[in-house]
Amino acid sequence: MTAQSDYAALVQRGLSLDLTRGKPSPRQLDLSDALLGLPTSHKAADGTDGRNYGNLQGLPELREIFAPLVQVPAGQLVVGGNSSLTLMHDTIVHALLSKVPGAERRWVEEPEITFLCPVPGYDRHFTICERLGIKMTAVPMDAGGPDMDVVERLVAADPTIKGIWCVPKYSNPSGVTYSDETVRRLAAMPTAAPDFRIMWDNAYAVHHLTDTPDELADLLALAAEHGNADRVFVYASTSKVTYAGSGVSFFGSSPANVEWFLANTAKQSIGPDKLNQLRHVEFLRDAAGVTAHMRRHAALIGPKFELVDKVLTERLGGLATWTSPKGGYFISLEVPHAAEVVARAKAAGIALTPAGATHPYGQDPGDDTIRIAPTFPELDELEQAIEGLAVCVRVVADERG
Ligand code: PMP
């Protein structure tokens, strides 16, 4: 059988499979269905009524649970709605419209704003920048995070660089966890902009796939030690802990930034959904409860990551390289002519994230990165999709030589 005839047979099968987005599977969502019967009481720990307005910062009992997991003191943590992406979007909008601590002026008054984007990275970060008129500069990633020689050189020289996007643990899509050295250098580096911010999107803080989790250094504490306490914006959510559509999110930062953030959000809301917060407190109980719950997720999705690795090894050994992450939601497949592989897969009924999506402006200069999201399909569908993807890689390799 040639690669061409394998591909013709694949198209013939008329598959309809989707590997585009990192969504939890229905069985993962089922793990949290006790939430549907909670909370049993509307009373918060301080006796206030969770059904009413108020408590803009979020319930302290929920912040206490997540503080050690996201490495932010509970007093410096804010609970948001179900989406941390909203918090990221809104903090930048707030910085545009009201001076962040340390800023000389509002960002909207700056002639130009640039964010550094370690690549491969998360497409929705790039979309926020595009929407808000923020220029993006790609920075290469290596096994320990962004290339810090490049980052340090750029931020020291250019005051228009106001931020950097980071997914520091089990990064989307490469699975990389930032090394202690990378985190220390991010905390300590001199920046030309006095109001430089690190967008520390710790979306996969507790999403381990092994019993030997990666450890991440505490950026917020290190930045404070280096006199850069206001540099760090931390984000996280329970989107892939409980329900992706009905969880809680977190913003954490220095006391000055938290005060600035709450002063801004006070104009948007008279208080968050505290019944959902109470529901999460009753369900998760404490940090150990979260960790135990995440083991149940790992038991469901670990085999999916293993399956992808097995099929790719069998079918593509020597033709492509890919990551074997210890956590998170993605596998990054590096293969020549990635856009063409994705187009071939689409024609065969296998939907993949567009090839350039891992880079700013949708442009992957090497055209070699494909993000695989293995969590949503069940094992049999996943196997068909990855087998099909391997056929597409081989047919493109064959035709392009
Ligand atoms: N950040 C990263 C790195 C993600 O991968 C995702 C989900 N794919 C999000 C944020 C979205 O988070 P939320 O559901 O809290 O908006």
CSV table of C-alpha atoms and ligand atoms in Angstrom, one decimal:
chain,number,residue,atom,x,y,z
A,1,MET,CA,0.0,0.0,0.0
A,2,THR,CA,1.3,3.4,-0.9
A,3,ALA,CA,0.8,6.5,1.2
A,4,GLN,CA,-1.5,7.8,-1.6
A,5,SER,CA,-3.7,4.7,-1.5
A,6,ASP,CA,-3.9,4.8,2.3
A,7,TYR,CA,-5.0,8.4,2.0
A,8,ALA,CA,-7.6,7.6,-0.6
A,9,ALA,CA,-9.0,4.9,1.6
A,10,LEU,CA,-9.0,7.3,4.6
A,11,VAL,CA,-11.0,9.9,2.7
A,12,GLN,CA,-13.4,7.1,1.5
A,13,ARG,CA,-14.2,6.3,5.2
A,14,GLY,CA,-15.9,9.7,5.5
A,15,LEU,CA,-14.8,10.2,9.1
A,16,SER,CA,-16.0,13.1,11.3
A,17,LEU,CA,-13.6,13.6,14.1
A,18,ASP,CA,-12.5,16.7,16.0
A,19,LEU,CA,-9.1,17.2,17.7
A,20,THR,CA,-9.3,21.0,17.7
A,21,ARG,CA,-9.9,22.3,21.2
A,22,GLY,CA,-8.7,21.2,24.6
A,23,LYS,CA,-12.0,20.3,26.1
A,24,PRO,CA,-12.7,17.9,28.9
A,25,SER,CA,-14.6,14.8,27.8
A,26,PRO,CA,-18.1,14.1,29.1
A,27,ARG,CA,-16.7,11.4,31.4
A,28,GLN,CA,-14.4,14.0,32.9
A,29,LEU,CA,-17.3,16.4,33.4
A,30,ASP,CA,-19.2,13.5,35.1
A,31,LEU,CA,-16.5,13.5,37.8
A,32,SER,CA,-17.9,16.7,39.2
A,33,ASP,CA,-21.6,16.0,39.0
A,34,ALA,CA,-21.9,16.2,42.7
A,35,LEU,CA,-21.8,20.0,42.1
A,36,LEU,CA,-25.3,19.7,40.6
A,37,GLY,CA,-26.7,19.1,44.1
A,38,LEU,CA,-24.6,21.8,45.9
A,39,PRO,CA,-24.4,24.1,47.8
A,40,THR,CA,-26.4,22.6,50.7
A,41,SER,CA,-26.3,26.0,52.3
A,42,HIS,CA,-26.2,29.6,51.0
A,43,LYS,CA,-24.3,30.8,54.1
A,44,ALA,CA,-20.6,31.7,53.6
A,45,ALA,CA,-18.1,31.0,56.4
A,46,ASP,CA,-18.4,34.6,57.6
A,47,GLY,CA,-22.2,34.2,57.9
A,48,THR,CA,-23.0,36.3,54.9
A,49,ASP,CA,-25.7,35.3,52.5
A,50,GLY,CA,-24.2,33.9,49.2
A,51,ARG,CA,-27.4,34.6,47.4
A,52,ASN,CA,-27.0,38.3,47.7
A,53,TYR,CA,-24.8,41.1,46.2
A,54,GLY,CA,-21.4,41.7,47.7
A,55,ASN,CA,-17.9,40.2,48.3
A,56,LEU,CA,-16.3,41.4,45.1
A,57,GLN,CA,-13.0,39.7,45.9
A,58,GLY,CA,-14.6,36.3,46.3
A,59,LEU,CA,-15.1,34.0,49.3
A,60,PRO,CA,-12.0,33.7,51.5
A,61,GLU,CA,-12.7,30.0,52.1
A,62,LEU,CA,-12.5,29.4,48.3
A,63,ARG,CA,-9.4,31.6,48.0
A,64,GLU,CA,-7.7,29.6,50.8
A,65,ILE,CA,-8.2,26.3,48.9
A,66,PHE,CA,-6.5,27.6,45.8
A,67,ALA,CA,-3.9,29.9,47.3
A,68,PRO,CA,-1.2,27.2,47.7
A,69,LEU,CA,-2.1,25.6,44.3
A,70,VAL,CA,-1.6,28.8,42.3
A,71,GLN,CA,1.1,30.2,44.5
A,72,VAL,CA,-0.7,33.4,45.6
A,73,PRO,CA,-1.4,34.4,49.2
A,74,ALA,CA,-5.2,34.1,49.7
A,75,GLY,CA,-5.4,37.8,50.6
A,76,GLN,CA,-4.0,38.6,47.1
A,77,LEU,CA,-6.3,36.3,45.2
A,78,VAL,CA,-9.5,37.4,43.5
A,79,VAL,CA,-12.2,34.9,42.4
A,80,GLY,CA,-13.7,35.6,39.0
A,81,GLY,CA,-16.5,34.1,36.9
A,82,ASN,CA,-16.1,30.9,35.0
A,83,SER,CA,-13.4,32.1,32.6
A,84,SER,CA,-9.8,33.1,33.3
A,85,LEU,CA,-9.6,34.3,29.7
A,86,THR,CA,-12.1,37.0,30.6
A,87,LEU,CA,-9.9,38.1,33.4
A,88,MET,CA,-6.9,38.3,31.1
A,89,HIS,CA,-8.8,40.3,28.5
A,90,ASP,CA,-10.3,42.6,31.2
A,91,THR,CA,-7.0,43.2,33.0
A,92,ILE,CA,-5.5,44.4,29.8
A,93,VAL,CA,-8.6,46.6,29.1
A,94,HIS,CA,-8.3,48.0,32.6
A,95,ALA,CA,-4.6,48.8,31.9
A,96,LEU,CA,-5.6,50.6,28.7
A,97,LEU,CA,-8.2,52.7,30.5
A,98,SER,CA,-6.7,53.2,34.0
A,99,LYS,CA,-3.1,53.5,35.0
A,100,VAL,CA,-1.6,50.3,36.3
A,101,PRO,CA,0.6,50.7,39.4
A,102,GLY,CA,4.0,52.0,38.2
A,103,ALA,CA,2.7,53.3,34.9
A,104,GLU,CA,3.4,56.8,33.7
A,105,ARG,CA,0.2,56.9,31.7
A,106,ARG,CA,-2.7,54.8,30.7
A,107,TRP,CA,-1.8,52.2,28.0
A,108,VAL,CA,-4.3,53.7,25.6
A,109,GLU,CA,-2.2,56.9,25.6
A,110,GLU,CA,0.9,55.0,24.6
A,111,PRO,CA,1.8,55.3,20.9
A,112,GLU,CA,2.5,51.6,20.7
A,113,ILE,CA,2.2,48.6,22.9
A,114,THR,CA,4.0,45.3,22.3
A,115,PHE,CA,3.6,41.9,24.1
A,116,LEU,CA,6.2,39.2,23.8
A,117,CYS,CA,4.7,35.9,22.8
A,118,PRO,CA,6.7,32.7,23.4
A,119,VAL,CA,6.0,30.3,20.6
A,120,PRO,CA,4.5,27.9,20.1
A,121,GLY,CA,1.8,29.4,22.3
A,122,TYR,CA,-1.9,29.7,23.0
A,123,ASP,CA,-4.0,31.2,20.2
A,124,ARG,CA,-6.5,32.9,22.4
A,125,HIS,CA,-3.8,35.0,24.0
A,126,PHE,CA,-2.9,36.2,20.5
A,127,THR,CA,-6.5,37.0,19.7
A,128,ILE,CA,-6.8,39.2,22.8
A,129,CYS,CA,-3.7,41.2,21.5
A,130,GLU,CA,-5.2,41.5,18.0
A,131,ARG,CA,-8.5,42.7,19.4
A,132,LEU,CA,-6.9,45.3,21.7
A,133,GLY,CA,-4.4,46.6,19.1
A,134,ILE,CA,-1.3,45.2,20.9
A,135,LYS,CA,1.6,44.3,18.7
A,136,MET,CA,3.1,40.9,19.1
A,137,THR,CA,6.7,39.8,18.9
A,138,ALA,CA,7.4,36.0,18.9
A,139,VAL,CA,10.1,34.6,21.2
A,140,PRO,CA,11.3,31.1,20.8
A,141,MET,CA,10.6,28.5,23.5
A,142,ASP,CA,13.1,25.8,24.6
A,143,ALA,CA,12.9,23.0,27.0
A,144,GLY,CA,13.0,25.4,30.0
A,145,GLY,CA,10.6,28.0,28.8
A,146,PRO,CA,11.1,31.2,26.7
A,147,ASP,CA,14.6,31.9,25.5
A,148,MET,CA,15.5,34.2,28.3
A,149,ASP,CA,18.6,35.8,26.5
A,150,VAL,CA,16.2,37.1,23.9
A,151,VAL,CA,13.5,38.1,26.4
A,152,GLU,CA,16.0,40.0,28.6
A,153,ARG,CA,17.6,41.8,25.6
A,154,LEU,CA,14.2,42.9,24.2
A,155,VAL,CA,12.6,44.1,27.4
A,156,ALA,CA,15.7,46.0,28.5
A,157,ALA,CA,15.9,47.9,25.3
A,158,ASP,CA,12.3,48.7,24.3
A,159,PRO,CA,9.9,50.6,26.5
A,160,THR,CA,6.9,49.8,24.2
A,161,ILE,CA,7.1,46.2,25.4
A,162,LYS,CA,4.6,46.1,28.2
A,163,GLY,CA,4.0,42.4,28.7
A,164,ILE,CA,4.8,38.8,28.0
A,165,TRP,CA,2.3,35.9,27.8
A,166,CYS,CA,3.4,32.8,29.8
A,167,VAL,CA,1.8,29.4,30.3
A,168,PRO,CA,4.4,28.4,32.8
A,169,LYS,CA,3.3,24.8,33.6
A,170,TYR,CA,2.6,22.1,31.1
A,171,SER,CA,2.5,24.8,28.5
A,172,ASN,CA,-0.1,25.0,25.8
A,173,PRO,CA,0.8,23.4,23.4
A,174,SER,CA,4.4,22.2,24.1
A,175,GLY,CA,3.9,20.8,27.6
A,176,VAL,CA,7.0,22.6,28.8
A,177,THR,CA,7.2,23.7,32.5
A,178,TYR,CA,9.4,26.7,33.0
A,179,SER,CA,12.7,26.0,34.8
A,180,ASP,CA,13.6,27.6,38.1
A,181,GLU,CA,16.2,29.6,36.3
A,182,THR,CA,13.7,30.9,33.7
A,183,VAL,CA,11.3,32.0,36.5
A,184,ARG,CA,14.0,33.7,38.4
A,185,ARG,CA,15.2,35.6,35.4
A,186,LEU,CA,11.6,36.7,34.6
A,187,ALA,CA,11.3,38.0,38.2
A,188,ALA,CA,14.6,39.8,38.2
A,189,MET,CA,15.2,41.2,34.7
A,190,PRO,CA,15.4,44.9,34.2
A,191,THR,CA,12.7,46.3,31.9
A,192,ALA,CA,12.6,49.6,30.0
A,193,ALA,CA,8.9,49.9,30.7
A,194,PRO,CA,8.2,50.7,34.3
A,195,ASP,CA,4.8,49.1,34.0
A,196,PHE,CA,5.8,45.8,32.4
A,197,ARG,CA,3.5,42.9,33.2
A,198,ILE,CA,4.0,39.1,33.1
A,199,MET,CA,0.7,37.5,32.1
A,200,TRP,CA,1.2,34.3,34.1
A,201,ASP,CA,-1.5,32.0,32.8
A,202,ASN,CA,-1.2,29.1,35.1
A,203,ALA,CA,-4.1,27.2,33.4
A,204,TYR,CA,-2.6,23.8,34.1
A,205,ALA,CA,-1.2,24.3,37.6
A,206,VAL,CA,-2.7,21.1,39.0
A,207,HIS,CA,-3.2,19.1,35.8
A,208,HIS,CA,-0.6,16.4,36.2
A,209,LEU,CA,-0.5,13.2,34.3
A,210,THR,CA,2.1,11.4,36.3
A,211,ASP,CA,2.9,10.8,40.0
A,212,THR,CA,6.0,12.9,39.7
A,213,PRO,CA,4.6,16.3,38.9
A,214,ASP,CA,6.7,19.1,37.6
A,215,GLU,CA,7.5,21.8,40.2
A,216,LEU,CA,7.1,25.5,39.2
A,217,ALA,CA,9.0,28.2,41.1
A,218,ASP,CA,7.0,30.9,42.8
A,219,LEU,CA,7.1,33.9,40.4
A,220,LEU,CA,5.1,36.3,42.5
A,221,ALA,CA,7.3,35.8,45.6
A,222,LEU,CA,10.5,35.9,43.5
A,223,ALA,CA,9.4,39.2,41.8
A,224,ALA,CA,8.7,40.7,45.2
A,225,GLU,CA,12.1,39.6,46.4
A,226,HIS,CA,13.7,41.4,43.4
A,227,GLY,CA,11.8,44.6,44.0
A,228,ASN,CA,9.4,43.9,41.1
A,229,ALA,CA,6.3,42.9,43.1
A,230,ASP,CA,3.8,44.6,40.7
A,231,ARG,CA,5.2,42.9,37.6
A,232,VAL,CA,3.1,39.7,37.9
A,233,PHE,CA,-0.5,39.0,37.0
A,234,VAL,CA,-1.4,35.4,37.9
A,235,TYR,CA,-4.4,33.6,36.3
A,236,ALA,CA,-6.0,30.2,36.8
A,237,SER,CA,-9.4,28.5,36.7
A,238,THR,CA,-11.3,25.3,37.4
A,239,SER,CA,-12.3,25.0,33.8
A,240,LYS,CA,-10.4,21.7,33.6
A,241,VAL,CA,-10.9,20.8,37.3
A,242,THR,CA,-14.7,20.9,37.6
A,243,TYR,CA,-16.9,22.2,34.7
A,244,ALA,CA,-15.3,24.1,31.8
A,245,GLY,CA,-18.4,26.1,31.4
A,246,SER,CA,-19.4,26.6,35.0
A,247,GLY,CA,-16.3,26.8,37.1
A,248,VAL,CA,-14.5,29.6,38.9
A,249,SER,CA,-11.4,31.6,37.8
A,250,PHE,CA,-8.7,33.4,39.8
A,251,PHE,CA,-6.6,36.5,39.4
A,252,GLY,CA,-3.7,36.9,41.8
A,253,SER,CA,-1.1,39.7,42.1
A,254,SER,CA,0.6,42.2,44.4
A,255,PRO,CA,-1.5,44.0,46.9
A,256,ALA,CA,-1.3,47.2,44.8
A,257,ASN,CA,-2.4,45.5,41.7
A,258,VAL,CA,-5.2,43.7,43.4
A,259,GLU,CA,-6.5,47.0,44.8
A,260,TRP,CA,-6.2,48.5,41.3
A,261,PHE,CA,-8.0,45.5,39.8
A,262,LEU,CA,-10.9,45.5,42.3
A,263,ALA,CA,-11.3,49.3,42.0
A,264,ASN,CA,-11.9,48.7,38.3
A,265,THR,CA,-14.1,45.6,38.6
A,266,ALA,CA,-16.2,47.4,41.2
A,267,LYS,CA,-17.5,49.4,38.2
A,268,GLN,CA,-18.5,46.3,36.4
A,269,SER,CA,-20.2,44.2,39.1
A,270,ILE,CA,-21.8,44.5,42.5
A,271,GLY,CA,-20.5,41.0,43.3
A,272,PRO,CA,-19.8,37.6,41.8
A,273,ASP,CA,-21.8,34.4,41.8
A,274,LYS,CA,-21.1,33.2,45.4
A,275,LEU,CA,-23.4,30.2,45.2
A,276,ASN,CA,-21.0,28.7,42.6
A,277,GLN,CA,-18.1,29.6,44.9
A,278,LEU,CA,-19.8,27.8,47.8
A,279,ARG,CA,-20.6,24.9,45.5
A,280,HIS,CA,-16.9,24.6,44.7
A,281,VAL,CA,-15.9,24.9,48.4
A,282,GLU,CA,-18.2,22.1,49.5
A,283,PHE,CA,-17.2,19.9,46.6
A,284,LEU,CA,-13.4,20.4,46.7
A,285,ARG,CA,-13.0,21.0,50.4
A,286,ASP,CA,-9.3,21.8,50.5
A,287,ALA,CA,-6.1,21.7,48.4
A,288,ALA,CA,-5.7,18.0,49.0
A,289,GLY,CA,-9.3,17.6,47.7
A,290,VAL,CA,-8.3,19.3,44.5
A,291,THR,CA,-5.2,17.1,44.1
A,292,ALA,CA,-7.3,13.9,44.7
A,293,HIS,CA,-9.9,15.1,42.1
A,294,MET,CA,-7.1,15.8,39.6
A,295,ARG,CA,-5.9,12.2,40.0
A,296,ARG,CA,-9.3,11.0,38.8
A,297,HIS,CA,-8.9,13.2,35.7
A,298,ALA,CA,-5.5,11.8,35.1
A,299,ALA,CA,-6.8,8.3,35.2
A,300,LEU,CA,-9.2,9.2,32.4
A,301,ILE,CA,-6.9,11.2,30.1
A,302,GLY,CA,-3.5,9.6,30.8
A,303,PRO,CA,-4.4,6.6,28.5
A,304,LYS,CA,-5.4,9.0,25.8
A,305,PHE,CA,-1.9,10.7,25.8
A,306,GLU,CA,-0.3,7.2,25.9
A,307,LEU,CA,-2.4,6.1,22.9
A,308,VAL,CA,-1.3,9.2,20.8
A,309,ASP,CA,2.3,8.6,21.7
A,310,LYS,CA,2.0,4.9,20.8
A,311,VAL,CA,0.3,5.5,17.4
A,312,LEU,CA,2.7,8.3,16.5
A,313,THR,CA,5.7,6.1,17.4
A,314,GLU,CA,4.4,3.2,15.3
A,315,ARG,CA,3.4,5.2,12.3
A,316,LEU,CA,5.7,8.2,12.3
A,317,GLY,CA,9.0,7.3,13.9
A,318,GLY,CA,11.7,9.1,12.0
A,319,LEU,CA,9.2,11.3,10.0
A,320,ALA,CA,8.1,13.7,12.8
A,321,THR,CA,8.8,14.6,16.4
A,322,TRP,CA,6.3,15.2,19.1
A,323,THR,CA,6.1,16.0,22.8
A,324,SER,CA,5.3,13.6,25.7
A,325,PRO,CA,4.0,16.0,28.3
A,326,LYS,CA,3.8,15.2,32.0
A,327,GLY,CA,0.6,17.2,32.3
A,328,GLY,CA,-1.7,19.7,30.6
A,329,TYR,CA,-4.0,19.2,27.7
A,330,PHE,CA,-1.9,19.1,24.5
A,331,ILE,CA,0.7,17.3,22.5
A,332,SER,CA,2.7,19.3,20.0
A,333,LEU,CA,3.5,17.5,16.7
A,334,GLU,CA,6.4,18.9,14.7
A,335,VAL,CA,6.2,18.0,11.1
A,336,PRO,CA,7.2,19.6,7.8
A,337,HIS,CA,4.4,21.3,5.8
A,338,ALA,CA,2.1,21.4,8.8
A,339,ALA,CA,-0.5,23.5,7.0
A,340,GLU,CA,-0.8,21.0,4.2
A,341,VAL,CA,-1.1,18.1,6.7
A,342,VAL,CA,-3.9,19.9,8.5
A,343,ALA,CA,-5.7,20.6,5.1
A,344,ARG,CA,-5.4,16.9,4.1
A,345,ALA,CA,-6.8,15.9,7.5
A,346,LYS,CA,-9.7,18.3,7.1
A,347,ALA,CA,-10.5,16.8,3.7
A,348,ALA,CA,-10.5,13.4,5.4
A,349,GLY,CA,-12.9,14.5,8.1
A,350,ILE,CA,-10.4,15.1,10.9
A,351,ALA,CA,-10.5,18.6,12.3
A,352,LEU,CA,-7.3,19.9,13.7
A,353,THR,CA,-6.4,23.4,15.1
A,354,PRO,CA,-5.2,25.5,12.1
A,355,ALA,CA,-1.5,25.0,11.6
A,356,GLY,CA,-0.4,28.6,12.3
A,357,ALA,CA,-2.7,29.0,15.4
A,358,THR,CA,0.2,28.4,17.7
A,359,HIS,CA,1.9,31.6,16.5
A,360,PRO,CA,1.0,35.3,16.6
A,361,TYR,CA,-1.0,36.5,13.5
A,362,GLY,CA,-1.5,32.8,12.7
A,363,GLN,CA,1.9,32.7,11.0
A,364,ASP,CA,4.2,29.8,11.9
A,365,PRO,CA,7.4,30.8,9.9
A,366,GLY,CA,8.6,27.2,10.0
A,367,ASP,CA,5.2,25.8,9.1
A,368,ASP,CA,5.9,22.8,11.3
A,369,THR,CA,3.7,22.9,14.4
A,370,ILE,CA,0.4,21.0,14.8
A,371,ARG,CA,-1.4,21.1,18.2
A,372,ILE,CA,-3.1,17.8,19.1
A,373,ALA,CA,-5.9,18.0,21.7
A,374,PRO,CA,-6.5,14.4,22.8
A,375,THR,CA,-8.8,14.8,25.8
A,376,PHE,CA,-12.3,15.1,24.3
A,377,PRO,CA,-12.7,12.0,22.1
A,378,GLU,CA,-13.0,8.6,23.6
A,379,LEU,CA,-10.2,6.1,23.0
A,380,ASP,CA,-11.6,4.4,19.9
A,381,GLU,CA,-12.3,7.8,18.1
A,382,LEU,CA,-9.0,9.2,19.2
A,383,GLU,CA,-7.2,6.2,17.7
A,384,GLN,CA,-9.0,6.6,14.4
A,385,ALA,CA,-8.1,10.3,14.4
A,386,ILE,CA,-4.4,9.8,15.1
A,387,GLU,CA,-4.1,6.9,12.7
A,388,GLY,CA,-5.7,9.2,10.1
A,389,LEU,CA,-3.4,12.1,11.0
A,390,ALA,CA,-0.4,9.8,10.5
A,391,VAL,CA,-1.7,8.8,7.1
A,392,CYS,CA,-1.9,12.5,6.2
A,393,VAL,CA,1.7,13.2,7.4
A,394,ARG,CA,3.0,10.3,5.3
A,395,VAL,CA,1.1,11.3,2.2
A,396,VAL,CA,2.4,14.9,2.4
A,397,ALA,CA,6.0,13.6,3.2
A,398,ASP,CA,5.7,11.3,0.2
A,399,GLU,CA,4.5,14.0,-2.2
A,400,ARG,CA,6.9,16.7,-1.0
A,401,GLY,CA,9.8,14.4,-0.9
B,1,PMP,N1,-5.3,29.5,29.2
B,1,PMP,C1,-4.8,28.4,28.6
B,1,PMP,C2,-3.3,28.2,28.4
B,1,PMP,C3,-5.7,27.5,28.1
B,1,PMP,O1,-5.2,26.4,27.4
B,1,PMP,C4,-7.1,27.6,28.3
B,1,PMP,C5,-8.1,26.7,27.7
B,1,PMP,N2,-7.8,26.0,26.6
B,1,PMP,C6,-7.5,28.8,28.9
B,1,PMP,C7,-6.6,29.7,29.4
B,1,PMP,C8,-9.0,29.1,29.1
B,1,PMP,O2,-9.3,29.2,30.4
B,1,PMP,P1,-10.7,29.6,30.9
B,1,PMP,O3,-11.6,28.4,30.6
B,1,PMP,O4,-10.5,29.7,32.4
B,1,PMP,O5,-11.2,30.8,30.2
